[in-house]
Amino acid sequence: VQSVPHSALVRWLRGEASLPITLLHLLSSFSDADALLCHLDSSRERVVGDEVGAARLAALRQFAQAHRPGIALVRQMGALHARAEAELPERGVDTLRELYDRLADLDPSAAVALYAFGDARILDEATHEVISYLVDRGILSPSRRLLELGCGIGRLLEACAARCASTVGVDVSPRMVELASARVRHIPNAAAQLGNGGDLAAFATASVDVVLAADSWPHVVMLGADTMIGLAREVARVLVPGGEFVVLNFSYREGEGRDLADVRRLVSLLPFEIVEQALRPFRLWDAVTWRLRRGVG
Ligand SMILES: C[S@@+](CC[C@H](N)C(=O)[O-])C[C@H]1O[C@@H](n2cnc3c(N)ncnc32)[C@H](O)[C@@H]1O
């Protein structure tokens, strides 16, 4: 069995993962930036005689060094995530609300994407690749109305607004809704509102063409099967026939087996068909993508 630092480093050296994602995976095994840098230094012997490998290792070291403050931030946020995950079975949505309120106050961009390490340029690049994915697949188009479930700071709401008829975000964290609302206040076809995490009661039946869940569905999965199925039923209700439910990361579980089992369960219970399953289309972000189309009925 390969250790996390070993496999994350090998993927980076082979060009199979981005710098931010490699750093994020490596961090789970080290107490701080110094320990990580020390590990990278001791890994030099692995790339002796391999010019490309040595250059990639040096680039990783430089990236880690340049993002020292971001590393400290991510470690702090990681600890809050871990504590929240432990509390979640007992406290449910309240835990998520408090977690994301707290994260938003610490650093809005790292709060929605740890791998951004608080670096706005990294987050912008990640946003750009998500938008390209949505546009290339025809998911965004000028006539479509989009609902983003778990909109966070509204970076995707803002970027999608120019490419579709309307974008509305819903989030359980009041602080996130505040930030998203401020971000889109000058965009007439974009808005954000508070949700309860369990239903979409504020949205009429068959009123949207796309529901996007970008890194929010893993939290829904953590809330348990009943909440997950209930919310997916709500997604099916608010979508028009032919509308799409786009999930970027279904869960944070290891491998895709259990996600696939859950997706098949949703498809067996609700009027969805699978359009795309378990792809990794992004260069920067390692999200696994799923698309379900709402059928008639
Ligand atoms: C990792 S952030 C991603 C935010 C945004 N989608 C993005 O990619 O920038 C996850 C967001 O989902 C929200 N969230 C988690 N569970 C939710 C639920 N059941 N309903 C609505 N929002 C939820 C959190 O409050 C948080 O703002």
Coordinates of C-alpha atoms and ligand atoms in Angstrom, one line a residue:
V1 CA 0.0 0.0 0.0
Q2 CA 1.4 3.4 -1.0
S3 CA 1.4 6.2 1.6
V4 CA -0.5 9.4 0.8
P5 CA 2.7 11.5 0.4
H6 CA 4.2 8.9 -1.8
S7 CA 1.2 8.5 -4.2
A8 CA 0.5 12.3 -4.3
L9 CA 4.1 13.0 -5.1
V10 CA 4.2 10.3 -7.8
R11 CA 1.1 11.7 -9.4
W12 CA 2.7 15.1 -9.5
L13 CA 5.9 13.8 -10.9
R14 CA 4.0 12.0 -13.7
G15 CA 2.0 15.1 -14.5
E16 CA -1.2 13.5 -13.4
A17 CA -2.3 16.2 -10.8
S18 CA -2.1 20.0 -10.5
L19 CA 0.2 21.8 -8.1
P20 CA -2.6 23.0 -5.8
I21 CA -4.2 19.6 -5.6
T22 CA -0.9 17.9 -5.0
L23 CA 0.0 20.3 -2.2
L24 CA -3.5 19.7 -0.6
H25 CA -3.1 16.0 -0.6
L26 CA 0.4 16.1 0.7
L27 CA -0.7 18.4 3.6
S28 CA -2.9 15.7 5.1
S29 CA 0.3 13.9 6.1
F30 CA 2.4 16.7 7.5
S31 CA 2.1 18.8 10.6
D32 CA 3.2 22.1 9.0
A33 CA 4.9 23.6 6.0
D34 CA 8.4 22.9 7.4
A35 CA 7.8 19.2 7.7
L36 CA 6.4 19.1 4.2
L37 CA 9.4 21.1 2.7
C38 CA 11.7 18.7 4.6
H39 CA 10.0 15.7 3.0
L40 CA 10.3 17.3 -0.4
D41 CA 14.0 17.9 0.1
S42 CA 14.5 14.3 1.1
S43 CA 12.7 13.2 -2.0
R44 CA 15.4 14.6 -4.3
E45 CA 17.2 11.3 -4.4
R46 CA 14.1 9.9 -6.2
V47 CA 14.6 12.1 -9.2
V48 CA 18.4 11.9 -9.5
G49 CA 19.2 11.6 -13.3
D50 CA 15.6 12.6 -14.2
E51 CA 15.7 16.2 -15.3
V52 CA 12.0 16.6 -15.8
G53 CA 11.3 15.0 -12.4
A54 CA 13.8 17.2 -10.7
A55 CA 12.3 20.3 -12.3
R56 CA 8.8 19.2 -11.2
L57 CA 9.9 18.5 -7.7
A58 CA 11.6 22.0 -7.5
A59 CA 8.4 23.6 -8.8
L60 CA 6.4 21.9 -6.1
R61 CA 8.8 23.0 -3.4
Q62 CA 8.6 26.6 -4.8
F63 CA 4.8 26.5 -4.8
A64 CA 4.7 25.2 -1.2
Q65 CA 7.2 27.8 -0.1
A66 CA 5.3 30.6 -1.8
H67 CA 2.0 29.5 -0.2
R68 CA 3.2 29.2 3.4
P69 CA 0.4 31.4 4.7
G70 CA -2.1 29.5 2.7
I71 CA -0.8 26.2 4.1
A72 CA -1.4 27.5 7.6
L73 CA -4.9 28.6 6.7
V74 CA -5.7 25.3 5.1
R75 CA -4.5 23.3 8.1
Q76 CA -6.7 25.5 10.3
M77 CA -9.7 25.0 8.0
G78 CA -9.0 21.3 7.7
A79 CA -9.2 21.0 11.5
L80 CA -12.6 22.8 11.5
H81 CA -13.8 20.5 8.7
A82 CA -12.7 17.4 10.7
R83 CA -14.4 18.6 13.9
A84 CA -17.6 19.4 12.0
E85 CA -17.6 16.0 10.3
A86 CA -17.5 14.4 13.7
E87 CA -20.4 16.5 15.0
L88 CA -22.5 16.2 11.9
P89 CA -24.4 13.0 12.6
E90 CA -25.7 14.5 15.8
R91 CA -26.2 18.2 14.8
G92 CA -26.9 18.0 11.1
V93 CA -27.3 21.2 9.1
D94 CA -26.6 23.4 12.1
T95 CA -23.0 22.1 12.0
L96 CA -22.7 23.0 8.3
R97 CA -24.1 26.4 8.8
E98 CA -21.7 27.2 11.6
L99 CA -18.7 25.6 9.8
Y100 CA -19.2 27.7 6.6
D101 CA -20.0 30.9 8.5
R102 CA -16.7 30.4 10.3
L103 CA -14.7 29.5 7.2
A104 CA -16.1 32.5 5.3
D105 CA -14.9 34.8 8.0
L106 CA -11.4 33.2 7.9
D107 CA -10.9 33.5 4.2
P108 CA -13.8 33.5 1.6
S109 CA -11.8 31.9 -1.3
A110 CA -10.2 29.1 0.7
A111 CA -13.6 28.5 2.3
V112 CA -15.1 27.4 -1.0
A113 CA -12.0 25.7 -2.4
L114 CA -9.2 24.7 0.1
Y115 CA -6.9 24.0 -2.9
A116 CA -6.9 27.7 -3.7
F117 CA -4.8 28.2 -0.6
G118 CA -6.4 31.7 -0.3
D119 CA -4.8 32.7 -3.6
A120 CA -7.4 34.5 -5.8
R121 CA -5.6 33.6 -9.0
I122 CA -5.9 29.9 -8.3
L123 CA -9.6 30.2 -7.5
D124 CA -10.1 32.3 -10.7
E125 CA -8.5 29.6 -12.8
A126 CA -10.6 26.9 -11.2
T127 CA -13.7 28.9 -11.8
H128 CA -12.7 29.4 -15.4
E129 CA -12.3 25.6 -16.0
V130 CA -15.7 24.9 -14.4
I131 CA -17.4 27.5 -16.6
S132 CA -15.6 26.1 -19.7
Y133 CA -16.9 22.6 -18.8
L134 CA -20.5 23.9 -18.4
V135 CA -20.3 25.9 -21.7
D136 CA -18.7 23.1 -23.7
R137 CA -21.4 20.6 -22.7
G138 CA -24.1 23.1 -23.5
I139 CA -25.2 23.1 -19.9
L140 CA -25.1 26.9 -19.8
S141 CA -27.0 28.7 -22.6
P142 CA -28.7 32.1 -22.9
S143 CA -32.2 30.7 -22.4
R144 CA -31.4 28.5 -19.4
R145 CA -32.2 29.3 -15.7
L146 CA -29.7 27.9 -13.2
L147 CA -30.0 27.1 -9.5
E148 CA -26.8 26.6 -7.6
L149 CA -27.2 24.5 -4.6
G150 CA -24.6 25.5 -2.0
C151 CA -23.4 28.7 -3.8
G152 CA -20.9 29.7 -1.2
I153 CA -19.4 33.1 -2.0
G154 CA -21.2 33.3 -5.4
R155 CA -18.1 33.0 -7.6
L156 CA -19.9 30.5 -10.0
L157 CA -23.2 32.5 -9.8
E158 CA -21.3 35.6 -11.0
A159 CA -19.5 33.7 -13.7
C160 CA -22.6 31.9 -15.0
A161 CA -24.9 34.9 -15.0
A162 CA -23.5 36.3 -18.3
R163 CA -24.0 32.9 -20.0
C164 CA -27.6 32.1 -19.0
A165 CA -31.0 33.7 -18.4
S166 CA -30.8 33.7 -14.6
T167 CA -28.8 32.3 -11.8
V168 CA -30.0 31.9 -8.2
G169 CA -27.9 30.5 -5.4
V170 CA -29.1 28.9 -2.2
D171 CA -26.8 28.2 0.8
V172 CA -27.3 27.1 4.4
S173 CA -24.7 29.6 5.6
P174 CA -26.0 33.1 6.3
R175 CA -22.4 34.5 6.0
M176 CA -22.0 32.9 2.6
V177 CA -25.3 34.2 1.4
E178 CA -24.2 37.7 2.5
L179 CA -21.0 37.4 0.6
A180 CA -22.6 36.0 -2.5
S181 CA -25.4 38.6 -2.5
A182 CA -22.8 41.4 -2.2
R183 CA -20.8 39.9 -5.1
V184 CA -23.8 39.7 -7.5
R185 CA -25.6 42.9 -6.3
H186 CA -24.8 44.7 -9.7
I187 CA -25.9 41.7 -11.8
P188 CA -29.6 41.9 -12.5
N189 CA -30.1 38.2 -13.3
A190 CA -28.2 36.8 -10.3
A191 CA -29.2 36.4 -6.6
A192 CA -28.5 34.4 -3.6
Q193 CA -30.8 33.3 -0.8
L194 CA -30.7 31.3 2.4
G195 CA -31.9 27.7 2.4
N196 CA -32.6 25.1 5.1
G197 CA -30.3 22.4 3.6
G198 CA -33.2 19.9 3.3
D199 CA -35.6 21.2 0.7
L200 CA -36.0 23.7 -2.1
A201 CA -39.4 24.9 -1.0
A202 CA -38.7 28.5 -2.1
F203 CA -38.5 27.3 -5.7
A204 CA -41.5 26.4 -7.9
T205 CA -42.0 23.0 -9.5
A206 CA -40.4 22.9 -13.0
S207 CA -38.9 26.4 -12.7
V208 CA -35.2 25.8 -13.5
D209 CA -33.3 24.2 -16.3
V210 CA -30.1 23.4 -14.5
V211 CA -29.3 22.6 -10.8
L212 CA -25.6 22.8 -10.1
A213 CA -24.0 21.4 -7.0
A214 CA -20.3 22.3 -7.0
D215 CA -18.6 20.7 -4.0
S216 CA -21.7 21.0 -1.9
W217 CA -23.3 17.5 -2.5
P218 CA -20.6 15.8 -0.3
H219 CA -22.1 17.6 2.6
V220 CA -25.6 16.5 1.7
V221 CA -24.3 12.9 1.5
M222 CA -22.8 13.4 5.0
L223 CA -26.3 14.4 6.3
G224 CA -27.4 10.8 5.6
A225 CA -29.4 8.9 3.0
D226 CA -32.8 10.3 3.9
T227 CA -31.7 13.9 3.5
M228 CA -29.7 13.0 0.3
I229 CA -32.7 11.3 -1.3
G230 CA -35.1 14.0 -0.1
L231 CA -33.0 16.8 -1.6
A232 CA -32.5 14.9 -4.8
R233 CA -36.3 14.5 -5.0
E234 CA -36.5 18.3 -4.6
V235 CA -34.0 18.8 -7.4
A236 CA -36.1 16.6 -9.7
R237 CA -39.2 18.6 -8.7
V238 CA -37.7 22.1 -9.5
L239 CA -36.1 20.9 -12.8
V240 CA -38.1 21.1 -16.0
P241 CA -38.3 17.8 -17.9
G242 CA -35.0 17.5 -19.8
G243 CA -33.3 19.7 -17.2
E244 CA -29.9 18.8 -15.8
F245 CA -28.6 18.1 -12.3
V246 CA -24.8 18.6 -12.5
V247 CA -22.8 17.4 -9.5
L248 CA -19.2 18.2 -9.2
N249 CA -18.0 15.9 -6.5
F250 CA -20.7 13.6 -5.2
S251 CA -18.9 12.8 -2.0
Y252 CA -15.4 12.8 -0.5
R253 CA -15.4 9.0 -0.1
E254 CA -12.5 7.0 -1.3
G255 CA -13.0 5.6 -4.9
E256 CA -16.2 6.0 -6.9
G257 CA -17.9 2.7 -6.1
R258 CA -20.2 4.0 -3.3
D259 CA -21.0 7.2 -5.3
L260 CA -22.0 5.1 -8.3
A261 CA -24.2 2.9 -6.0
D262 CA -25.9 6.1 -4.6
V263 CA -26.4 7.6 -8.1
R264 CA -28.0 4.3 -9.3
R265 CA -30.3 4.4 -6.3
L266 CA -31.3 7.9 -7.1
V267 CA -32.0 7.0 -10.7
S268 CA -34.1 4.0 -9.6
L269 CA -36.2 6.1 -7.2
L270 CA -36.5 9.4 -9.1
P271 CA -37.1 10.5 -12.7
F272 CA -33.4 10.9 -13.6
E273 CA -31.2 9.3 -16.2
I274 CA -27.4 9.3 -16.1
V275 CA -25.7 11.4 -18.7
E276 CA -22.2 11.5 -17.4
Q277 CA -20.6 9.5 -14.6
A278 CA -17.4 9.7 -12.6
L279 CA -15.3 11.8 -15.0
R280 CA -12.4 14.0 -14.1
P281 CA -12.5 16.7 -16.7
F282 CA -10.5 19.4 -15.0
R283 CA -6.8 20.2 -15.2
L284 CA -6.6 22.1 -11.9
W285 CA -9.4 20.8 -9.7
D286 CA -9.6 17.0 -9.2
A287 CA -13.4 17.0 -9.0
V288 CA -15.3 13.9 -10.1
T289 CA -18.3 15.0 -12.3
W290 CA -21.8 13.5 -12.6
R291 CA -24.7 14.6 -14.7
L292 CA -28.3 13.5 -14.4
R293 CA -31.0 14.4 -16.8
R294 CA -34.5 14.8 -15.5
G295 CA -36.9 12.7 -17.6
V296 CA -40.6 13.3 -18.0
G297 CA -42.8 11.8 -15.3
Ligands
LIG1 C1 -17.1 23.9 -0.6 S1 -18.4 25.2 -0.6 C2 -18.6 25.4 -2.4 C3 -19.3 26.7 -2.7 C4 -19.6 26.9 -4.2 N1 -20.4 25.9 -4.8 C5 -18.3 27.1 -5.0 O1 -17.9 26.1 -5.6 O2 -17.6 28.1 -4.9 C6 -19.8 24.3 -0.2 C7 -21.0 25.2 0.1 O3 -22.2 24.4 0.2 C8 -23.0 24.9 1.3 N2 -23.9 23.8 1.7 C9 -23.5 22.6 2.2 N3 -24.6 21.8 2.4 C10 -25.6 22.5 1.9 C11 -27.0 22.2 1.8 N4 -27.5 21.0 2.2 N5 -27.8 23.1 1.2 C12 -27.3 24.3 0.8 N6 -26.0 24.6 0.9 C13 -25.2 23.7 1.4 C14 -22.0 25.3 2.3 O4 -22.6 26.2 3.2 C15 -20.9 26.0 1.4 O5 -21.1 27.3 1.2

